[in-house]
Coordinates of N, CA and C in Angstrom, one line a residue:
M25 N -93.5 -58.9 -108.5 CA -92.9 -59.7 -107.8 C -94.1 -60.4 -106.7
N26 N -93.9 -61.9 -106.6 CA -95.1 -62.6 -105.7 C -94.8 -62.8 -104.1
Q27 N -95.5 -63.2 -103.6 CA -95.1 -63.2 -102.2 C -94.7 -64.2 -101.9
S28 N -94.1 -65.2 -102.4 CA -93.3 -66.3 -101.8 C -91.8 -65.9 -102.5
F29 N -91.8 -65.3 -103.5 CA -90.3 -64.8 -104.0 C -89.6 -63.8 -102.7
I30 N -90.9 -62.6 -101.9 CA -90.5 -62.0 -101.1 C -90.2 -62.7 -99.8
N31 N -91.2 -63.6 -99.3 CA -90.9 -64.2 -98.2 C -89.4 -64.9 -98.1
R32 N -89.2 -65.5 -99.3 CA -87.9 -66.3 -99.2 C -86.6 -65.3 -98.8
K33 N -86.7 -64.2 -99.8 CA -85.6 -63.2 -99.5 C -85.5 -62.5 -98.2
L34 N -86.8 -62.3 -97.4 CA -86.8 -61.7 -96.3 C -86.1 -63.0 -95.0
T35 N -86.6 -64.0 -95.6 CA -86.2 -65.2 -94.6 C -84.4 -65.5 -94.5
Q36 N -84.1 -65.1 -96.0 CA -82.7 -65.3 -96.2 C -82.0 -64.2 -95.2
I37 N -82.5 -63.0 -95.5 CA -81.9 -61.9 -94.9 C -81.8 -62.1 -93.4
F38 N -83.3 -62.7 -92.8 CA -83.2 -62.9 -91.3 C -81.9 -63.8 -91.0
G39 N -81.8 -65.2 -91.8 CA -81.0 -66.1 -91.2 C -79.7 -65.4 -91.6
I40 N -78.9 -64.6 -92.6 CA -77.7 -64.3 -92.7 C -77.5 -63.1 -91.6
L41 N -78.4 -62.3 -91.2 CA -78.1 -61.4 -90.0 C -78.0 -62.0 -89.0
L42 N -78.9 -62.9 -88.4 CA -78.8 -64.0 -87.4 C -77.5 -64.7 -87.2
G43 N -77.0 -65.3 -88.4 CA -76.1 -66.1 -87.9 C -74.6 -65.1 -88.1
M44 N -74.9 -63.9 -88.6 CA -73.4 -63.1 -88.5 C -73.5 -62.6 -86.9
G45 N -74.7 -62.2 -86.7 CA -74.8 -61.9 -85.0 C -74.3 -62.6 -84.0
I46 N -74.5 -63.9 -84.2 CA -74.3 -65.1 -83.3 C -72.6 -65.5 -83.6
A47 N -72.2 -65.6 -84.6 CA -71.1 -65.7 -85.2 C -70.3 -64.8 -84.4
I48 N -70.4 -63.3 -84.8 CA -69.5 -62.1 -84.3 C -69.5 -62.4 -82.6
W49 N -70.9 -62.7 -82.1 CA -71.0 -62.7 -80.5 C -70.0 -63.8 -80.0
I50 N -69.8 -65.1 -80.6 CA -69.3 -65.9 -80.0 C -67.5 -65.8 -80.2
L51 N -67.4 -65.3 -81.4 CA -66.0 -65.0 -81.4 C -65.4 -63.8 -80.7
R52 N -66.1 -62.8 -80.4 CA -66.1 -61.8 -79.8 C -65.8 -62.4 -78.1
G53 N -66.7 -63.4 -77.7 CA -66.5 -63.7 -76.3 C -64.9 -64.6 -76.1
F54 N -64.7 -65.1 -77.4 CA -63.5 -66.3 -77.4 C -62.0 -65.2 -77.2
G55 N -62.3 -63.7 -77.9 CA -61.3 -62.9 -77.6 C -60.7 -62.8 -79.1
I56 N -61.2 -63.1 -80.3 CA -60.9 -63.0 -81.4 C -61.3 -61.9 -82.1
L57 N -62.1 -61.5 -82.0 CA -63.0 -60.0 -82.5 C -62.8 -59.3 -81.5
T58 N -62.2 -58.8 -80.6 CA -62.4 -57.8 -79.6 C -62.5 -56.5 -80.1
F59 N -62.3 -56.3 -81.3 CA -62.2 -54.6 -81.9 C -63.5 -54.4 -82.2
I60 N -64.4 -55.3 -82.3 CA -65.9 -55.1 -82.9 C -66.9 -54.9 -81.4
P61 N -67.3 -53.3 -81.6 CA -67.9 -52.8 -80.5 C -69.5 -53.7 -80.2
G62 N -69.8 -53.8 -78.8 CA -71.0 -54.6 -78.6 C -72.3 -53.9 -79.3
G63 N -72.2 -52.8 -79.6 CA -73.6 -52.1 -80.4 C -73.7 -52.7 -81.8
V64 N -72.6 -53.0 -82.4 CA -72.7 -53.6 -83.9 C -73.3 -54.6 -83.7
I65 N -73.0 -55.7 -82.5 CA -73.7 -56.8 -82.6 C -74.8 -57.0 -82.3
W66 N -75.6 -55.8 -81.5 CA -76.9 -55.7 -81.0 C -77.7 -55.2 -82.2
L67 N -77.0 -54.3 -83.3 CA -77.7 -53.9 -84.4 C -77.9 -54.9 -85.3
L68 N -77.1 -56.0 -85.6 CA -77.3 -57.2 -86.1 C -78.4 -58.2 -85.4
L69 N -78.5 -58.2 -84.6 CA -79.3 -59.3 -83.7 C -80.7 -58.4 -83.9
L70 N -80.9 -57.0 -83.4 CA -82.3 -56.6 -83.7 C -82.7 -56.3 -84.9
G71 N -81.6 -56.1 -86.0 CA -82.1 -56.2 -87.4 C -82.5 -57.5 -88.0
A72 N -82.0 -58.5 -87.3 CA -82.5 -59.9 -87.5 C -84.1 -59.9 -86.9
I73 N -84.1 -59.6 -86.0 CA -85.6 -59.7 -85.6 C -86.5 -58.6 -85.9
A74 N -86.1 -57.5 -86.4 CA -86.9 -57.0 -87.3 C -87.3 -57.2 -88.5
V75 N -86.6 -58.0 -89.2 CA -86.5 -58.5 -90.5 C -87.6 -59.6 -90.4
G76 N -87.4 -60.4 -89.4 CA -88.3 -61.6 -89.0 C -89.6 -60.9 -88.4
I77 N -89.8 -60.0 -87.9 CA -91.2 -59.4 -87.7 C -92.0 -59.0 -88.8
F78 N -90.7 -58.4 -89.6 CA -91.5 -57.7 -90.8 C -92.0 -59.1 -91.8
S79 N -91.3 -60.0 -92.3 CA -91.4 -61.0 -93.0 C -92.8 -61.7 -92.2
Y80 N -93.0 -61.9 -90.9 CA -94.3 -62.5 -90.7 C -95.5 -61.4 -90.8
L81 N -95.5 -60.2 -90.5 CA -96.2 -59.5 -90.8 C -96.6 -59.2 -92.5
Q82 N -95.7 -59.4 -92.9 CA -95.8 -59.2 -94.8 C -96.6 -60.4 -95.2
R83 N -96.4 -61.7 -94.6 CA -97.2 -62.6 -95.0 C -98.4 -62.6 -94.5
M84 N -98.9 -62.1 -93.1 CA -100.4 -62.1 -92.7 C -100.8 -60.9 -93.6
W85 N -100.0 -60.2 -94.2 CA -100.9 -58.8 -94.8 C -101.3 -59.4 -96.3
W86 N -100.5 -60.2 -97.0 CA -100.9 -60.7 -98.1 C -102.3 -61.7 -98.4
R87 N -102.4 -62.3 -97.3 CA -103.6 -63.2 -96.9 C -104.8 -62.4 -97.5
F88 N -105.0 -61.1 -96.8 CA -106.0 -60.4 -96.9 C -106.2 -59.8 -98.1

């Protein structure tokens, strides 16, 4: 696997996690998804941040 393939997959995972986290947060705020605990939303958002940081570090690591 080359660098661009891995970065593309990590960027896709980042976007999916971030999008799901924000969508669930908004729907929970409107009262539609009230059964989802706040911890799940935080895990999605923190997972997206972790994948984004890992993607950045992986890109910097492959340069050297």
